[in-house]
XYZ file of N, CA and C in Angstrom:
555
model
N 68.989 129.505 119.321
C 70.056 130.084 118.848
C 70.099 129.661 117.055
N 70.833 130.454 116.255
C 70.479 129.811 114.574
C 71.717 128.963 114.400
N 72.057 128.692 113.399
C 73.226 127.966 113.289
C 74.254 128.824 113.151
N 75.438 127.872 113.545
C 76.679 128.433 113.734
C 76.757 129.271 112.448
N 76.808 129.078 111.029
C 77.260 129.782 110.089
C 76.081 131.169 110.295
N 74.507 130.932 110.232
C 74.070 132.374 110.382
C 74.892 133.053 111.735
N 75.264 132.971 112.747
C 75.995 133.582 113.634
C 77.058 134.404 112.943
N 78.027 133.777 112.646
C 78.833 134.185 111.761
C 78.647 135.464 110.743
N 77.230 135.138 109.741
C 76.864 136.158 109.060
C 76.762 137.230 110.117
N 75.863 137.115 111.242
C 75.263 138.250 111.838
C 76.507 139.005 112.493
N 77.600 138.057 112.532
C 78.795 138.499 113.708
C 79.562 139.725 112.584
N 79.500 139.513 110.917
C 80.417 139.965 109.732
C 79.498 141.232 109.987
N 78.231 141.413 110.123
C 77.338 142.968 109.984
C 77.952 143.700 111.355
N 78.106 142.871 112.329
C 78.470 144.004 113.086
C 80.022 144.671 113.072
N 80.871 143.300 112.641
C 82.015 143.930 112.334
C 82.416 144.539 111.072
N 81.199 144.953 110.293
C 81.412 145.515 109.057
C 81.710 147.213 109.923
N 81.150 147.456 110.652
C 81.162 149.045 111.298
C 82.180 149.554 111.993
N 83.100 148.082 112.256
C 84.748 148.317 112.978
C 85.893 148.856 111.928
N 86.714 149.601 112.414
C 87.754 149.621 111.752
C 88.442 148.516 111.177
N 88.904 148.463 109.880
C 89.777 147.345 109.161
C 90.688 146.684 110.180
N 91.540 147.189 110.481
C 92.313 147.019 111.538
C 92.191 146.238 112.812
N 91.048 146.241 113.265
C 90.500 145.628 114.592
C 90.197 144.455 114.235
N 90.128 143.923 113.168
C 89.236 142.318 112.672
C 90.331 141.500 112.236
N 90.301 140.261 112.924
C 91.107 139.067 112.171
C 89.896 137.888 111.986
N 90.364 137.817 110.620
C 89.404 136.749 110.128
C 89.193 135.421 111.108
N 88.443 134.908 111.340
C 88.148 134.099 112.213
C 88.369 132.698 111.691
N 88.834 132.500 110.662
C 89.467 131.031 109.945
C 90.818 130.881 109.931
N 91.268 132.016 110.478
C 93.293 132.099 110.332
C 93.630 132.308 111.818
N 94.364 131.062 111.904
C 95.344 130.719 113.095
C 96.779 130.985 113.190
N 97.066 131.503 111.602
C 98.687 131.287 111.368
C 99.529 132.670 111.972
N 98.699 133.570 112.544
C 99.450 134.402 112.680
C 99.614 134.336 114.731
N 99.270 133.178 115.201
C 99.284 132.965 116.524
C 100.446 131.931 116.871
N 101.193 132.252 117.801
C 102.561 131.670 118.314
C 101.787 130.876 119.110
N 101.082 131.464 120.200
C 100.673 130.806 121.311
C 99.106 129.983 121.208
N 98.289 129.164 121.767
C 97.470 128.751 121.498
C 96.182 129.677 122.016
N 95.004 129.589 120.781
C 94.225 130.684 121.030
C 93.009 129.809 121.522
N 92.201 130.894 122.473
C 91.286 130.118 123.303
C 89.962 130.760 122.622
N 88.845 129.848 122.294
C 87.681 130.574 121.632
C 86.609 129.715 122.688
N 85.390 130.648 123.196
C 84.613 130.404 124.037
C 83.164 130.293 123.145
N 82.426 128.932 123.292
C 81.254 128.851 122.704
C 80.206 128.663 123.844
N 79.444 129.776 123.786
C 78.247 129.419 124.846
C 77.201 129.287 124.068
N 75.904 128.607 124.586
C 74.612 128.444 123.714
C 73.887 127.423 123.723
N 73.047 127.165 123.058
C 72.278 125.964 122.732
C 71.691 125.862 121.247
N 71.116 124.993 120.476
C 70.684 124.427 119.404
C 71.558 124.981 118.604
N 72.788 124.600 118.545
C 73.505 125.148 117.484
C 74.044 123.925 116.928
N 74.258 123.820 115.541
C 75.141 122.792 114.655
C 76.149 123.275 114.080
N 77.374 122.854 114.354
C 78.713 123.574 113.325
C 78.408 122.488 112.222
N 78.533 123.099 111.043
C 78.633 122.119 109.883
C 80.081 121.559 110.125
N 79.894 120.293 109.318
C 81.072 119.571 108.832
C 82.417 120.655 108.568
N 83.681 120.523 109.246
C 84.683 121.303 108.956
C 85.871 120.457 109.209
N 87.192 120.924 108.888
C 88.542 120.731 109.440
C 89.184 121.738 109.566
N 89.955 121.885 110.748
C 91.059 123.050 110.661
C 92.588 123.021 110.038
N 92.463 123.642 109.076
C 93.637 123.635 107.782
C 95.095 124.121 108.572
N 94.894 124.860 109.765
C 96.243 125.362 110.322
C 96.835 124.596 111.616
N 95.845 123.744 112.350
C 96.488 123.065 113.239
C 95.472 122.253 114.030
N 95.900 121.933 115.100
C 95.044 121.204 116.087
C 94.052 121.884 116.752
N 92.990 121.420 117.532
C 92.278 121.966 118.446
C 92.081 121.167 119.891
N 91.558 121.602 120.330
C 91.184 120.954 122.003
C 89.809 121.590 122.482
N 88.899 120.643 122.394
C 87.485 120.945 122.919
C 87.400 120.536 124.393
N 86.942 121.783 125.077
C 86.849 121.397 126.388
C 85.461 122.339 127.039
N 84.705 121.045 127.149
C 83.489 121.201 127.893
C 83.545 121.633 129.424
N 82.862 122.858 129.498
C 82.715 123.184 131.026
C 81.516 122.842 131.503
N 80.311 123.226 130.774
C 79.106 122.643 131.583
C 78.263 121.909 130.339
N 76.948 121.345 130.268
C 76.250 120.622 129.261
C 77.087 119.698 128.734
N 76.772 119.631 127.487
C 77.213 118.674 126.730
C 77.356 118.820 124.962
N 78.314 118.096 124.070
C 77.995 118.191 122.735
C 78.638 116.962 122.222
N 77.747 116.799 121.197
C 78.049 115.669 120.405
C 78.599 115.693 119.179
N 79.436 115.104 118.766
C 80.741 115.324 118.155
C 80.821 114.030 117.194
N 80.634 114.121 115.659
C 80.810 113.405 114.573
C 82.497 113.723 114.190
N 83.355 112.970 113.993
C 84.479 112.777 113.712
C 85.221 112.012 112.605
N 85.354 112.682 111.639
C 85.858 111.972 110.298
C 87.126 111.907 110.215
N 88.048 111.179 109.530
C 89.498 110.662 109.322
C 89.564 111.595 107.682
N 90.800 112.163 107.884
C 90.692 113.014 106.227
C 90.453 112.028 105.391
N 91.016 110.597 105.373
C 90.257 109.667 104.162
C 89.089 109.774 103.704
N 88.035 110.048 104.578
C 86.473 110.176 104.215
C 86.087 111.429 103.633
N 87.266 112.369 102.955
C 86.711 113.642 102.428
C 86.000 113.373 101.205
N 86.124 112.264 100.711
C 85.558 111.638 99.069
C 83.831 111.722 99.122
N 83.583 111.656 100.567
C 82.270 111.574 101.001
C 81.646 112.611 101.826
N 82.204 113.565 101.952
C 81.944 114.847 102.834
C 81.737 116.015 101.807
N 81.906 116.061 100.511
C 81.266 117.048 99.718
C 82.037 118.572 100.160
N 83.453 118.494 99.925
C 84.596 119.451 100.353
C 84.289 120.747 99.625
N 84.044 121.926 100.084
C 84.185 123.092 99.622
C 85.138 123.885 100.931
N 86.367 123.710 100.423
C 87.397 124.195 101.197
C 87.683 123.596 102.212
N 87.764 124.125 103.712
C 87.861 123.402 104.816
C 86.530 122.975 105.529
N 85.370 123.299 104.566
C 84.126 123.212 105.040
C 83.369 121.690 104.174
N 82.405 121.649 104.298
C 81.682 120.541 103.773
C 80.108 121.223 103.297
N 79.726 120.930 102.048
C 78.450 121.588 101.726
C 77.336 121.336 102.471
N 77.328 119.997 103.307
C 76.380 119.320 104.141
C 76.339 120.586 105.347
N 75.484 120.883 105.590
C 75.414 122.227 106.787
C 74.202 121.796 107.953
N 73.630 120.615 108.012
C 72.945 120.100 108.997
C 72.612 118.611 109.071
N 72.048 118.362 110.221
C 71.403 117.213 110.687
C 70.263 116.916 110.840
N 69.656 115.916 110.582
C 70.111 114.771 109.825
C 70.468 114.913 108.597
N 71.238 114.525 107.716
C 71.921 114.787 106.241
C 71.084 114.281 105.412
N 70.424 115.023 104.265
C 69.851 115.029 103.321
C 70.571 113.740 102.302
N 70.196 112.619 102.322
C 70.841 111.838 101.638
C 70.534 111.929 100.122
N 69.276 112.417 99.729
C 69.242 112.481 98.333
C 70.167 113.747 97.809
N 70.254 114.790 98.411
C 71.387 115.718 98.193
C 72.521 115.541 98.590
N 72.981 114.234 99.117
C 74.333 114.107 99.304
C 74.674 112.776 99.851
N 74.306 111.945 98.287
C 74.145 110.441 98.407
C 75.510 109.577 99.092
N 76.521 110.227 99.092
C 78.129 109.522 99.057
C 78.412 109.483 100.944
N 77.547 110.525 101.393
C 77.553 110.373 102.686
C 77.147 109.280 103.401
N 76.429 108.313 102.692
C 76.240 107.034 103.430
C 77.506 106.008 103.588
N 78.457 106.528 103.238
C 79.744 105.754 102.707
C 80.838 106.051 103.859
N 80.104 107.202 104.153
C 81.545 107.898 105.266
C 81.585 107.176 106.414
N 82.780 106.876 106.838
C 83.006 106.328 108.401
C 83.249 107.440 109.384
N 82.931 107.304 110.360
C 82.788 108.393 111.574
C 82.909 107.692 112.782
N 83.537 108.710 113.920
C 83.713 108.202 115.086
C 82.349 108.969 115.681
N 81.535 108.688 116.570
C 80.303 109.635 117.292
C 80.683 109.708 118.729
N 80.715 110.444 119.407
C 81.053 110.650 120.814
C 80.179 112.125 121.233
N 80.074 111.761 122.534
C 79.258 112.835 123.354
C 80.390 113.482 124.581
N 80.558 114.520 124.782
C 81.456 115.124 125.197
C 80.548 116.043 126.406
N 81.131 115.464 127.904
C 80.215 116.100 128.840
C 80.892 116.927 129.512
N 80.566 117.753 130.285
C 81.068 118.699 131.550
C 82.242 118.276 132.050
N 83.579 118.432 132.015
C 84.655 118.065 132.647
C 85.331 117.278 131.432
N 84.839 117.169 130.537
C 85.794 116.217 129.681
C 86.325 116.972 128.257
N 87.519 116.582 127.931
C 88.193 116.912 126.355
C 88.102 115.936 125.008
N 88.128 116.529 124.285
C 88.179 116.056 122.933
C 89.237 116.782 122.103
N 90.356 115.771 121.552
C 91.404 116.357 120.784
C 90.822 116.426 119.046
N 91.078 117.457 118.306
C 90.853 117.381 116.951
C 92.308 117.546 116.292
N 92.624 116.242 115.739
C 94.155 116.409 114.522
C 93.688 117.099 113.658
N 94.950 118.027 113.081
C 94.625 118.630 111.796
C 94.239 117.796 110.956
N 93.490 118.251 109.904
C 92.835 117.783 108.488
C 91.389 117.021 109.038
N 91.504 116.786 110.580
C 90.356 115.801 110.789
C 88.970 116.886 110.722
N 87.886 116.031 109.840
C 86.832 116.532 109.899
C 85.842 116.470 111.345
N 84.890 117.316 111.367
C 84.263 117.271 112.721
C 82.992 118.251 112.308
N 81.916 117.549 112.946
C 80.530 118.134 113.197
C 79.996 118.173 114.599
N 79.943 119.109 114.880
C 79.486 119.476 116.628
C 77.738 120.161 116.745
N 77.422 119.229 117.452
C 75.912 119.547 117.797
C 75.621 119.476 118.967
N 75.081 121.123 119.775
C 75.038 121.473 120.680
C 73.361 121.549 120.907
N 72.680 120.783 121.570
C 71.070 120.884 122.183
C 70.819 121.755 123.104
N 71.280 121.160 124.352
C 71.075 121.808 125.352
C 72.038 123.016 125.806
N 71.579 123.875 126.858
C 72.573 125.089 126.860
C 74.148 124.219 127.388
N 75.261 124.772 126.679
C 76.292 124.414 127.027
C 77.714 125.287 127.208
N 78.659 125.370 127.843
C 79.538 126.245 127.500
C 80.829 125.463 127.312
N 81.657 125.825 126.519
C 82.796 125.227 126.248
C 83.790 126.188 125.595
N 84.986 125.617 126.001
C 86.335 126.490 125.555
C 86.996 125.345 124.579
N 87.326 126.005 122.959
C 88.101 124.848 122.095
C 89.387 126.061 122.181
N 90.354 125.350 122.490
C 92.126 125.537 122.308
C 92.612 125.492 120.922
N 92.886 126.471 120.176
C 93.586 126.314 118.761
C 95.093 126.236 118.967
N 95.869 125.854 118.163
C 97.411 125.890 118.046
C 97.985 125.333 116.639
N 98.961 126.183 116.256
C 99.376 125.687 114.863
C 100.228 124.390 114.723
N 100.161 123.728 113.726
C 100.835 122.615 113.489
C 102.264 123.197 112.262
N 103.448 123.280 112.874
C 104.222 123.785 112.281
C 104.631 123.037 110.797
N 104.076 121.695 111.114
C 104.457 120.618 109.823
C 103.585 120.827 108.690
N 102.640 121.918 109.040
C 101.418 121.996 107.660
C 102.264 121.946 106.483
N 103.260 122.765 106.294
C 103.283 122.943 104.891
C 104.834 121.532 104.609
N 105.439 121.208 105.671
C 106.490 120.352 105.295
C 106.278 118.764 105.222
N 104.837 118.419 105.503
C 104.045 117.233 104.816
C 103.235 117.401 103.793
N 102.603 116.375 103.134
C 101.825 115.967 102.248
C 100.603 115.830 103.188
N 99.188 116.398 103.190
C 98.113 115.948 103.854
C 97.773 114.817 103.496
N 96.782 114.172 104.750
C 96.919 113.070 104.701
C 95.788 112.377 103.336
N 95.725 110.974 103.166
C 94.761 110.752 101.986
C 93.273 111.509 102.109
N 92.719 111.927 100.775
C 91.528 112.324 100.964
C 91.787 113.949 100.894
N 92.639 114.428 101.508
C 92.771 116.022 101.186
C 93.716 116.482 100.298
N 93.231 117.314 99.268
C 94.114 117.437 98.114
C 95.575 117.880 98.173
N 96.587 117.586 97.558
C 98.153 118.029 98.271
C 97.770 119.618 98.028
N 97.262 120.285 97.305
C 97.178 121.530 97.326
C 96.495 122.289 98.442
N 95.748 121.834 99.123
C 94.977 122.602 100.056
C 95.590 123.197 101.191
N 96.760 122.752 101.721
C 97.644 123.791 102.824
C 98.237 124.691 102.231
N 98.678 124.689 100.776
C 99.435 125.557 100.042
C 98.427 126.462 99.609
N 97.198 126.212 99.769
C 95.881 127.311 99.188
C 95.872 128.077 100.410
N 95.663 127.660 101.617
C 95.682 128.402 102.950
C 96.478 129.336 103.184
N 97.898 128.581 103.117
C 99.127 129.180 103.425
C 99.185 130.668 102.609
N 99.250 130.418 100.972
C 98.885 131.595 100.045
C 98.198 132.634 100.973
N 96.800 132.106 100.651
C 95.636 133.226 101.578
C 96.052 133.909 102.481
N 96.540 133.180 103.625
C 97.022 133.981 104.250
C 98.364 135.047 104.387
N 99.165 134.545 103.770
C 99.944 135.320 103.483
C 99.443 136.597 102.235
N 98.531 136.449 101.598
C 97.886 137.702 101.149
C 97.196 138.464 102.060
N 96.293 138.068 103.049
C 95.735 138.801 103.606
C 96.358 139.468 104.507
N 97.817 138.738 104.976
C 98.622 139.608 105.909
C 99.249 140.401 105.409
N 99.989 140.225 103.862
C 100.155 141.436 103.064
C 99.280 142.393 103.152
N 98.092 142.391 102.704
C 97.179 143.494 102.556
C 96.844 144.161 103.822
N 97.066 143.448 105.133
C 96.809 144.338 106.170
C 98.136 145.069 106.400
N 99.227 144.321 106.176
C 100.433 145.301 106.122
C 100.755 146.599 105.147
N 99.674 146.317 104.247
C 99.841 147.496 103.011
C 99.044 148.709 103.518
N 97.925 148.279 104.134
C 97.108 149.120 104.685
C 97.553 149.965 105.867
N 98.403 149.301 106.705
C 99.049 150.161 107.549
C 99.926 151.098 107.090
N 100.494 150.651 106.544
C 101.603 151.631 105.562
C 101.211 152.773 105.084
N 99.984 152.443 104.408
C 99.183 153.586 103.586
C 98.675 154.528 104.897
N 98.344 154.102 106.331
C 97.771 154.887 107.103
C 98.829 155.701 107.733
N 99.870 155.195 107.830
C 101.063 156.048 108.289
C 101.599 156.986 107.059
N 101.578 156.602 106.061
C 101.675 157.647 104.843
C 100.796 158.585 104.768
N 99.674 158.669 104.894
C 98.320 159.717 105.332
C 98.713 160.533 106.204
N 99.198 160.042 107.631
C 99.704 160.601 108.843
C 100.604 161.945 108.293
N 101.840 161.478 107.413
C 103.175 162.548 107.242
C 102.646 163.506 106.318
């Protein structure tokens, strides 16, 4: 199986044939009041380093195992941030291209079948799945995301930019629906 980012690109090709109202961007969870569950099934996949800007997540491995590197938000300066992703897209990390990564402190663990791992808001993580594994990740909002400044390492404007983007896309969706109703009249 290809990298998760390649999978997302192939998924976008499929979604380009669907009507716009049937698609919700996969990086937005602000419209969800209840937890969202996403199932991941496959092998030989590495999800590049990223953090969840909207809330918390709980990784539940059903079968197989996943290796996880977890970085505190104050390690951002070593992770080459681009929005809520890192420019580092693979393991092992190319230290000539990303020399600051050597200074990053992280926790490394293996999550086996029947085990769970909690991801706090803004904590960076990369997940490596070598053997066939099935897992469910539960996402839910952290309502404090705009009421407190992000932890050290995450720029103060990051939550605000994600919130503005979500309002923008939500507004565009509402305008599209209004336009479709006007077309029917």
